[in-house]
Amino acid sequence: TESGLRNQSRQEEESILRERGVNRCSIKGALHQLFQLAHNRTDKSQNPVRFEVICNASEEKEEKNIEVELRQIFFMNSDCLLIIMKDVAQTKQVSRLKALDQYKDQLLASVTHELRTPLNCIIPMITEVINDPAIPDATKELTLKPAVNSAQLLMNLVNDILDYSRFKRNKLTLNFGEFDLSSKMIEIYRLFEIQCRHKGIDLSCSISSTLPKTIYSDKNRLGQVIINFLSNALKFTPKGSISLSVQPSLKDKDYVMFKVTDTGLGLKREHLAKLFIEFGKIEADDHLSLNPQGVGLGLLISNQLVALLGGKEGIKVTSTYGQGSEFSFELPIKIVQPETAGATIRAPSKVQPRPSLITQSCECHRILSVDDNDYNQMVIERMLRKLNFEVVKAFNGAEALKLMKDPASAGVQPCNWSDCHYFKLVVTDLQMPVLDGLELIRQIRCLTGQVGRIPIILSSATGEEPQVKEGFTAGMNDFLCKPLTEDLLRECLKSYIPMYSALI
């Protein structure tokens, strides 16, 4: 807790003070010590004497940190002792606050990782059962789909809080690159198509044919904003229609306008000011929250993302209470990467694979999976087997390194090819005991021959920018953020095992 972190910080500071011999006393006691030290001083050098006294001012009921400096000077033909006293309480408070902020960042990263790790298993496993034709539709509708939707809601909450924290710390990451605009919008449309159909809502998508096929932006962050718009529209539209429109801007030919319109509950004028406030929730006339889900960060984060992506005017909202709402924004078709506050802009994470085993004609369809969590291993093994790969598992970096150096001794059999290289690719977790993912990558890259050039994909539930940078520095080829999906894994593998694209 915050109070616990504050107490921990204070205890650490007091331990340091004790080691330095700093006294804790009243103001009267501090002055007594000061004059006693000045009277008894026998050092006649010019070197100043400095010490610090922590005083308990009972009349003010607060601590005072006083830094005292004694300096011998020559003044008016006499040897004098200059006493300089400085209140450093504010400096100490700033140090405590910085330490507390650092503890909060560490706590958030730890909690995020621990929440995403089980969700990495829950969401894919339930989704797999939902896709099983042997399961009755009634069971899927009444039990499985609510379960996976609840898990996805929890994941969205974790992502919102993490994005908000990153933005506050100026560590929100943008990955700019060219992408097919229509394909991305259709992909998002299909995410909501089934949900709208079940709710009896007409969902439409209109994309202008005059727009260029590709635009230069961050497709994932753009998709995040559109998904937030459509999610809100779906929650607040009990009946009627929702439309997604992507058209050229009426104001500037070099801009694209994205617009989501619904015939839902609508907003009152006084509600509009709360839309982009931290943790803002709109209350209905009956004092029931209009937003039963979420923590009130989605639109705030979306508005910040639109600005970072080049949207000069941010998100515009028009709404009529009882009739519906319209959310829109405009982005440049092609932009030069801007200088932004609150974000780190880097090139797309995908890099060209190093010369690797995939250039050989070895017949093995084997992938090495490295993760210390049994459930994560189960998930990725099921995904890879569905993609027609054989999976060999290691539960820490040391086991994986042993397999890489001498797979035959661990019982891994070569294929019929005379120059079998055993593994096509390595997928490794980041945080593991004995030897973590980063150190595993470094040691694999130190191996000689083809084995040292195998494609390596690092996967983690945190996905923080420093960790991604460390991964590329260590020698990884790509990064996947958990929870993994079968589609995401498939597309990544196609990039590094092109000769097996038809297989998966």
Coordinates of C-alpha atoms in Angstrom, one line a residue:
T1 CA 0.0 0.0 0.0
E2 CA 1.0 3.6 -0.3
S3 CA 1.4 4.1 3.5
G4 CA 3.4 0.9 3.6
L5 CA 5.7 2.2 0.9
R6 CA 6.0 5.5 2.6
N7 CA 7.0 3.8 5.9
Q8 CA 9.5 1.6 4.1
S9 CA 11.1 4.7 2.6
R10 CA 11.2 6.5 6.0
Q11 CA 12.8 3.4 7.6
E12 CA 15.4 3.2 5.0
E13 CA 16.2 6.9 5.4
E14 CA 16.5 6.6 9.2
S15 CA 18.8 3.6 8.8
I16 CA 21.1 5.8 6.6
L17 CA 20.9 8.7 9.1
R18 CA 22.0 6.3 11.9
E19 CA 25.0 5.2 9.9
R20 CA 25.9 8.8 9.3
G21 CA 25.6 9.6 13.0
V22 CA 22.8 12.1 12.5
N23 CA 21.1 13.1 15.7
R24 CA 17.3 13.4 16.3
C25 CA 16.5 16.0 18.9
S26 CA 14.5 19.1 19.7
I27 CA 15.3 22.6 18.4
K28 CA 16.7 23.6 21.8
G29 CA 18.8 20.4 21.9
A30 CA 20.1 21.1 18.4
L31 CA 21.2 24.6 19.3
H32 CA 22.9 23.4 22.4
Q33 CA 24.8 20.8 20.3
L34 CA 25.7 23.4 17.8
F35 CA 27.3 25.8 20.2
Q36 CA 29.0 23.0 22.1
L37 CA 30.6 21.9 18.9
A38 CA 31.6 25.4 18.0
H39 CA 33.1 26.0 21.5
N40 CA 35.0 22.7 21.6
R41 CA 36.4 22.8 18.1
T42 CA 40.1 22.5 18.0
D43 CA 40.6 22.0 14.3
K44 CA 42.2 25.3 13.0
S45 CA 42.2 24.3 9.3
Q46 CA 40.0 26.1 6.8
N47 CA 38.0 22.9 6.0
P48 CA 34.3 23.4 6.9
V49 CA 32.5 21.0 9.3
R50 CA 29.1 19.9 8.2
F51 CA 26.4 17.9 10.1
E52 CA 22.7 17.5 10.0
V53 CA 20.2 17.6 12.9
I54 CA 16.6 16.4 12.7
C55 CA 14.5 18.5 15.1
N56 CA 11.0 17.7 16.4
A57 CA 9.3 21.1 16.6
S58 CA 6.6 20.4 19.2
E59 CA 4.9 23.7 18.6
E60 CA 4.6 23.0 14.9
K61 CA 4.0 19.3 15.3
E62 CA 6.4 18.5 12.4
E63 CA 10.0 17.5 11.8
K64 CA 12.6 20.0 10.7
N65 CA 15.7 18.8 8.9
I66 CA 18.5 21.4 9.5
E67 CA 21.8 21.2 7.7
V68 CA 24.5 23.0 9.7
E69 CA 27.9 24.1 8.3
L70 CA 30.7 25.5 10.5
R71 CA 33.4 27.4 8.5
Q72 CA 36.4 29.2 10.0
I73 CA 36.8 32.7 8.5
F74 CA 38.9 35.8 9.1
F75 CA 36.6 38.8 9.7
M76 CA 37.4 42.3 11.0
N77 CA 41.0 41.3 12.0
S78 CA 39.7 38.4 14.0
D79 CA 39.3 34.6 13.6
C80 CA 35.6 33.9 13.5
L81 CA 33.4 30.8 13.2
L82 CA 30.7 31.2 10.5
I83 CA 27.6 29.2 11.2
I84 CA 25.3 28.4 8.3
M85 CA 22.0 26.8 9.0
K86 CA 19.7 25.6 6.2
D87 CA 16.3 23.9 6.3
V88 CA 16.5 20.9 4.0
A89 CA 13.1 19.4 4.9
Q90 CA 11.7 20.1 1.4
T91 CA 14.7 18.4 -0.2
K92 CA 14.1 15.4 2.0
Q93 CA 10.4 15.3 1.1
V94 CA 11.2 15.4 -2.6
S95 CA 13.6 12.5 -2.2
R96 CA 10.9 10.5 -0.3
L97 CA 8.3 11.3 -3.0
K98 CA 10.7 10.1 -5.8
A99 CA 11.4 6.9 -3.9
L100 CA 7.6 6.4 -3.4
D101 CA 7.0 7.0 -7.1
Q102 CA 9.6 4.4 -8.0
Y103 CA 8.1 1.9 -5.7
K104 CA 4.7 2.5 -7.3
D105 CA 6.1 1.9 -10.8
Q106 CA 7.7 -1.4 -9.6
L107 CA 4.4 -2.4 -7.9
L108 CA 2.4 -1.6 -11.0
A109 CA 4.8 -3.6 -13.3
S110 CA 4.6 -6.6 -10.9
V111 CA 0.8 -6.5 -10.5
T112 CA 0.4 -6.2 -14.3
H113 CA 2.6 -9.1 -14.9
E114 CA 0.9 -11.3 -12.3
L115 CA -2.6 -10.4 -13.8
R116 CA -1.7 -11.0 -17.4
T117 CA 0.0 -14.4 -16.7
P118 CA -3.2 -16.3 -15.7
L119 CA -5.2 -14.4 -18.3
N120 CA -2.7 -15.6 -21.0
C121 CA -4.1 -19.1 -20.2
I122 CA -7.7 -18.3 -19.4
I123 CA -8.6 -16.4 -22.6
P124 CA -7.1 -18.8 -25.2
M125 CA -8.3 -21.9 -23.4
I126 CA -11.9 -20.8 -23.2
T127 CA -11.8 -19.5 -26.7
E128 CA -10.6 -22.9 -27.9
V129 CA -13.6 -24.6 -26.2
I130 CA -16.0 -22.0 -27.7
N131 CA -14.7 -23.0 -31.2
D132 CA -15.3 -26.7 -30.5
P133 CA -18.3 -27.7 -32.6
A134 CA -19.0 -30.6 -30.2
I135 CA -20.0 -28.1 -27.4
P136 CA -23.7 -27.2 -27.5
D137 CA -24.5 -23.6 -28.5
A138 CA -26.6 -23.1 -25.4
T139 CA -23.5 -23.9 -23.2
K140 CA -21.4 -21.5 -25.2
E141 CA -23.9 -18.6 -24.9
L142 CA -24.8 -19.1 -21.2
T143 CA -21.4 -20.0 -19.7
L144 CA -18.4 -19.9 -21.9
K145 CA -18.9 -16.6 -23.7
P146 CA -19.7 -14.6 -20.6
A147 CA -16.6 -16.1 -19.0
V148 CA -14.3 -15.1 -21.9
N149 CA -15.9 -11.7 -22.1
S150 CA -15.3 -11.1 -18.4
A151 CA -11.6 -12.2 -18.8
Q152 CA -11.2 -9.9 -21.7
L153 CA -12.8 -7.1 -19.7
L154 CA -10.2 -7.6 -17.0
M155 CA -7.5 -7.6 -19.6
N156 CA -8.8 -4.3 -21.0
L157 CA -8.8 -2.8 -17.5
V158 CA -5.2 -3.9 -16.9
N159 CA -4.2 -2.4 -20.3
D160 CA -5.9 0.9 -19.6
I161 CA -4.2 1.3 -16.3
L162 CA -0.8 0.3 -17.7
D163 CA -1.2 2.8 -20.7
Y164 CA -2.2 5.5 -18.3
S165 CA 0.8 4.9 -16.1
R166 CA 3.1 4.8 -19.2
F167 CA 1.7 8.1 -20.4
K168 CA 2.2 9.8 -17.0
R169 CA 5.8 8.6 -17.0
N170 CA 6.4 9.6 -20.7
K171 CA 6.9 6.0 -21.7
L172 CA 4.0 5.4 -24.0
T173 CA 5.3 3.6 -27.1
L174 CA 4.2 4.3 -30.6
N175 CA 5.2 2.0 -33.5
F176 CA 4.9 3.9 -36.8
G177 CA 4.8 2.1 -40.2
E178 CA 2.8 1.7 -43.3
F179 CA -0.3 -0.5 -43.2
D180 CA -3.5 -1.3 -45.2
L181 CA -6.1 1.0 -43.7
S182 CA -9.2 -0.9 -45.1
S183 CA -7.9 -4.3 -43.9
K184 CA -7.4 -2.9 -40.4
M185 CA -10.9 -1.3 -40.2
I186 CA -12.5 -4.5 -41.5
E187 CA -10.6 -6.5 -38.9
I188 CA -12.0 -4.3 -36.2
Y189 CA -15.5 -4.4 -37.7
R190 CA -15.5 -8.2 -37.5
L191 CA -14.6 -8.1 -33.9
F192 CA -17.9 -6.4 -33.1
E193 CA -20.1 -7.9 -35.8
I194 CA -21.2 -11.0 -33.8
Q195 CA -21.7 -9.0 -30.5
C196 CA -23.9 -6.5 -32.3
R197 CA -25.9 -9.2 -34.0
H198 CA -26.6 -11.0 -30.7
K199 CA -27.7 -7.7 -29.2
G200 CA -30.0 -7.0 -32.2
I201 CA -28.0 -3.9 -33.2
D202 CA -27.3 -3.1 -36.9
L203 CA -23.5 -2.5 -37.3
S204 CA -22.2 -1.0 -40.5
C205 CA -18.8 0.0 -41.9
S206 CA -18.2 2.6 -44.6
I207 CA -14.7 3.1 -46.1
S208 CA -14.2 5.6 -48.9
S209 CA -12.8 4.2 -52.1
T210 CA -10.9 7.5 -52.7
L211 CA -8.6 6.9 -49.7
P212 CA -5.1 5.5 -50.4
K213 CA -4.6 1.8 -49.7
T214 CA -1.9 2.4 -47.1
I215 CA -1.3 5.1 -44.6
Y216 CA 1.7 5.8 -42.3
S217 CA 0.8 5.6 -38.6
D218 CA 0.6 3.3 -35.7
K219 CA -2.0 0.7 -36.7
N220 CA -2.3 -0.8 -33.2
R221 CA -2.8 2.5 -31.4
L222 CA -5.3 3.7 -34.1
G223 CA -7.2 0.4 -33.7
Q224 CA -7.2 0.9 -29.9
V225 CA -9.0 4.2 -30.3
I226 CA -11.6 2.8 -32.7
I227 CA -12.2 -0.2 -30.5
N228 CA -12.8 2.1 -27.6
F229 CA -15.3 4.1 -29.6
L230 CA -17.2 0.9 -30.7
S231 CA -17.1 -0.6 -27.2
N232 CA -18.7 2.4 -25.7
A233 CA -21.3 2.6 -28.5
L234 CA -22.2 -1.1 -27.9
K235 CA -22.5 -0.6 -24.2
F236 CA -24.7 2.5 -24.4
T237 CA -26.9 1.5 -27.4
P238 CA -29.7 -0.9 -26.2
K239 CA -31.3 -0.9 -29.7
G240 CA -30.9 0.7 -33.1
S241 CA -27.6 1.0 -35.0
I242 CA -23.9 1.7 -34.8
S243 CA -21.8 2.9 -37.8
L244 CA -18.1 3.1 -38.4
S245 CA -17.1 5.6 -41.1
V246 CA -13.7 6.3 -42.6
Q247 CA -13.7 9.2 -45.1
P248 CA -11.4 11.9 -46.5
S249 CA -11.4 15.0 -44.3
L250 CA -13.7 17.8 -45.5
K251 CA -11.1 20.4 -44.2
D252 CA -7.8 19.0 -45.4
K253 CA -7.3 16.5 -48.2
D254 CA -4.2 15.1 -46.5
Y255 CA -6.3 13.9 -43.5
V256 CA -8.6 11.0 -42.9
M257 CA -11.7 11.3 -40.7
F258 CA -12.7 8.4 -38.5
K259 CA -16.2 8.5 -37.1
V260 CA -18.4 6.2 -34.9
T261 CA -22.1 7.1 -34.7
D262 CA -24.7 5.4 -32.5
T263 CA -28.4 5.7 -31.8
G264 CA -27.9 5.0 -28.1
L265 CA -28.6 6.8 -24.8
G266 CA -26.8 10.0 -25.7
L267 CA -25.2 12.5 -23.3
K268 CA -26.4 15.6 -21.6
R269 CA -24.4 18.8 -22.0
E270 CA -23.0 18.6 -18.5
H271 CA -21.8 15.1 -19.1
L272 CA -19.5 16.1 -22.0
A273 CA -17.0 17.8 -19.7
K274 CA -16.5 14.6 -17.8
L275 CA -15.6 12.4 -20.8
F276 CA -11.8 13.1 -20.8
I277 CA -11.2 13.4 -17.0
E278 CA -9.1 10.9 -15.2
F279 CA -11.3 8.1 -13.8
G280 CA -14.3 10.1 -14.8
K281 CA -17.7 8.2 -14.7
I282 CA -21.0 9.7 -15.8
E283 CA -23.9 9.4 -13.4
A284 CA -27.4 8.9 -14.6
D285 CA -30.5 10.8 -13.3
D286 CA -31.3 7.7 -11.2
H287 CA -27.8 7.8 -9.7
L288 CA -26.8 4.6 -11.4
S289 CA -23.6 4.6 -13.3
L290 CA -24.2 4.7 -17.1
N291 CA -20.8 2.9 -17.5
P292 CA -21.0 -0.4 -15.5
Q293 CA -17.6 -1.4 -16.8
G294 CA -14.2 0.2 -16.9
V295 CA -12.4 2.6 -14.7
G296 CA -13.0 5.8 -16.7
L297 CA -9.7 5.9 -18.5
G298 CA -10.6 4.7 -22.0
L299 CA -11.5 8.1 -23.6
L300 CA -8.8 9.9 -21.8
I301 CA -6.2 7.6 -23.2
S302 CA -7.8 7.6 -26.6
N303 CA -7.7 11.4 -26.7
Q304 CA -4.0 11.4 -25.8
L305 CA -3.3 8.8 -28.5
V306 CA -5.1 10.8 -31.2
A307 CA -2.9 13.8 -30.3
L308 CA 0.3 11.7 -30.4
L309 CA -0.7 10.2 -33.8
G310 CA -1.0 13.7 -35.3
G311 CA -4.6 14.6 -34.7
K312 CA -4.4 18.3 -34.2
E313 CA -7.9 18.9 -32.8
G314 CA -8.2 15.7 -30.7
I315 CA -11.5 13.8 -30.3
K316 CA -14.7 15.7 -31.2
V317 CA -18.0 14.7 -29.5
T318 CA -21.6 15.6 -30.5
S319 CA -24.5 14.1 -28.7
T320 CA -28.2 14.5 -28.1
Y321 CA -29.6 13.0 -24.9
G322 CA -32.0 10.2 -25.7
Q323 CA -31.0 10.0 -29.4
G324 CA -27.3 9.0 -29.7
S325 CA -23.7 10.2 -30.0
E326 CA -21.0 10.8 -32.5
F327 CA -17.3 10.5 -31.8
S328 CA -14.8 11.5 -34.4
F329 CA -11.2 12.5 -35.0
E330 CA -8.9 13.2 -38.0
L331 CA -5.4 11.9 -38.7
P332 CA -2.9 12.7 -41.4
I333 CA -2.7 10.2 -44.2
K334 CA 1.1 10.3 -44.1
I335 CA 3.0 12.0 -41.3
V336 CA 6.6 12.6 -40.4
Q337 CA 7.2 11.2 -37.0
P338 CA 6.5 14.1 -34.7
E339 CA 8.3 15.2 -31.5
T340 CA 5.8 14.3 -28.8
A341 CA 5.6 14.7 -25.1
G342 CA 4.4 11.6 -23.3
A343 CA 5.4 9.0 -25.8
T344 CA 8.5 7.2 -27.2
I345 CA 8.3 6.7 -30.9
R346 CA 10.3 3.9 -32.5
A347 CA 10.3 1.9 -35.7
P348 CA 8.1 -1.2 -35.9
S349 CA 9.4 -4.0 -33.7
K350 CA 9.6 -6.4 -36.7
V351 CA 13.2 -6.9 -37.9
Q352 CA 14.6 -9.0 -40.7
P353 CA 15.5 -12.4 -39.4
R354 CA 19.2 -13.2 -39.1
P355 CA 20.6 -16.0 -41.4
S356 CA 19.2 -18.9 -39.5
L357 CA 18.2 -22.6 -39.6
I358 CA 15.1 -21.7 -41.7
T359 CA 17.4 -21.2 -44.8
Q360 CA 18.3 -24.9 -44.7
S361 CA 16.4 -27.8 -46.1
C362 CA 16.1 -29.6 -42.7
E363 CA 12.7 -31.4 -42.4
C364 CA 12.1 -30.7 -38.7
H365 CA 9.0 -28.7 -37.8
R366 CA 10.2 -28.3 -34.2
I367 CA 10.0 -25.2 -32.0
L368 CA 11.6 -24.8 -28.6
S369 CA 9.2 -23.2 -26.1
V370 CA 10.8 -21.8 -22.9
D371 CA 8.6 -20.8 -20.0
D372 CA 8.5 -21.5 -16.3
N373 CA 4.7 -21.5 -16.0
D374 CA 3.0 -24.9 -16.7
Y375 CA -0.2 -23.3 -18.0
N376 CA 1.6 -20.9 -20.3
Q377 CA 3.5 -23.9 -21.7
M378 CA 0.1 -25.7 -22.2
V379 CA -1.3 -22.8 -24.1
I380 CA 1.5 -22.2 -26.5
E381 CA 2.0 -26.0 -27.1
R382 CA -1.7 -26.3 -28.1
M383 CA -1.4 -23.3 -30.4
L384 CA 1.8 -24.5 -32.1
R385 CA 0.5 -28.1 -32.5
K386 CA -2.6 -26.7 -34.2
L387 CA -0.2 -24.9 -36.6
N388 CA 1.5 -28.3 -37.3
F389 CA 4.6 -27.8 -35.3
E390 CA 6.3 -30.2 -32.9
V391 CA 7.0 -28.6 -29.5
V392 CA 9.9 -29.2 -27.2
K393 CA 9.6 -27.6 -23.7
A394 CA 12.1 -26.1 -21.4
F395 CA 11.1 -24.5 -18.0
N396 CA 14.0 -22.1 -17.6
G397 CA 16.8 -20.6 -19.7
A398 CA 19.4 -23.1 -18.4
E399 CA 17.4 -26.1 -19.6
A400 CA 16.9 -24.3 -23.0
L401 CA 20.6 -23.6 -23.4
K402 CA 21.4 -27.2 -22.7
L403 CA 18.9 -28.3 -25.4
M404 CA 20.4 -25.9 -27.8
K405 CA 23.9 -27.0 -27.3
D406 CA 23.2 -30.8 -27.3
P407 CA 19.6 -31.7 -28.1
A408 CA 20.4 -35.3 -28.8
S409 CA 21.6 -35.9 -25.3
A410 CA 18.2 -34.7 -24.0
G411 CA 16.4 -37.2 -26.1
V412 CA 15.5 -34.9 -29.0
Q413 CA 15.7 -37.0 -32.2
P414 CA 16.9 -35.6 -35.5
C415 CA 14.9 -35.8 -38.7
N416 CA 15.9 -37.8 -41.7
W417 CA 18.0 -34.9 -43.1
S418 CA 21.7 -35.6 -42.8
D419 CA 22.4 -32.1 -41.5
C420 CA 19.4 -31.8 -39.1
H421 CA 19.5 -28.7 -36.9
Y422 CA 16.7 -29.8 -34.5
F423 CA 14.9 -26.5 -34.0
K424 CA 13.4 -24.0 -36.4
L425 CA 12.8 -21.2 -33.8
V426 CA 12.8 -20.4 -30.1
V427 CA 9.9 -18.8 -28.2
T428 CA 11.0 -17.7 -24.7
D429 CA 9.4 -16.0 -21.7
L430 CA 11.2 -13.0 -20.2
Q431 CA 11.0 -13.6 -16.4
M432 CA 12.3 -17.1 -15.4
P433 CA 14.3 -18.6 -12.6
V434 CA 17.9 -19.8 -13.0
L435 CA 18.4 -18.0 -16.3
D436 CA 16.0 -15.4 -17.6
G437 CA 14.9 -14.8 -21.2
L438 CA 17.4 -11.9 -21.9
E439 CA 20.4 -13.8 -20.7
L440 CA 19.3 -16.9 -22.6
I441 CA 19.2 -14.9 -25.8
R442 CA 22.7 -13.5 -25.1
Q443 CA 24.1 -16.9 -24.6
I444 CA 22.5 -18.4 -27.6
R445 CA 23.9 -15.6 -29.8
C446 CA 27.4 -16.5 -28.4
L447 CA 27.1 -20.1 -29.8
T448 CA 28.9 -20.8 -33.0
G449 CA 27.4 -22.0 -36.3
Q450 CA 23.8 -22.1 -37.3
V451 CA 22.5 -22.7 -33.8
G452 CA 23.7 -19.2 -32.8
R453 CA 21.6 -17.6 -35.5
I454 CA 18.3 -19.2 -34.9
P455 CA 15.3 -16.8 -34.8
I456 CA 14.3 -16.0 -31.2
I457 CA 10.9 -14.5 -30.2
L458 CA 10.7 -13.0 -26.7
S459 CA 7.3 -13.0 -25.1
S460 CA 6.3 -11.2 -21.9
A461 CA 3.2 -10.1 -20.0
T462 CA 4.7 -6.6 -19.3
G463 CA 5.9 -5.3 -22.7
E464 CA 7.6 -2.3 -21.2
E465 CA 9.8 -0.3 -23.7
P466 CA 13.1 -0.8 -21.8
Q467 CA 12.6 -4.5 -21.8
V468 CA 11.8 -4.6 -25.5
K469 CA 15.0 -2.5 -26.2
E470 CA 17.0 -4.8 -24.0
G471 CA 15.6 -7.8 -26.0
F472 CA 16.7 -6.3 -29.4
T473 CA 20.1 -5.4 -27.9
A474 CA 20.5 -9.0 -26.6
G475 CA 19.7 -10.4 -30.1
M476 CA 16.0 -11.3 -30.2
N477 CA 14.2 -11.1 -33.6
D478 CA 10.7 -10.1 -32.4
F479 CA 8.6 -9.5 -29.3
L480 CA 5.1 -10.7 -28.5
C481 CA 3.1 -9.3 -25.6
K482 CA 1.0 -11.8 -23.6
P483 CA -1.8 -12.9 -23.7
L484 CA -0.9 -14.6 -27.0
T485 CA -3.5 -15.3 -29.7
E486 CA -3.3 -17.9 -32.4
D487 CA -3.6 -15.3 -35.1
L488 CA -0.8 -13.2 -33.7
L489 CA 1.5 -16.2 -33.3
R490 CA 0.7 -17.4 -36.8
E491 CA 1.6 -14.1 -38.4
C492 CA 4.8 -13.9 -36.5
L493 CA 5.9 -17.4 -37.4
K494 CA 5.2 -16.7 -41.1
S495 CA 7.7 -13.9 -41.0
Y496 CA 10.5 -16.2 -39.7
I497 CA 9.6 -19.5 -41.3
P498 CA 8.5 -18.5 -44.8
M499 CA 9.2 -21.9 -46.3
Y500 CA 6.4 -23.2 -44.0
S501 CA 3.9 -20.5 -44.7
A502 CA 1.6 -22.9 -46.6
L503 CA 1.9 -25.3 -43.7
I504 CA 0.4 -22.9 -41.2

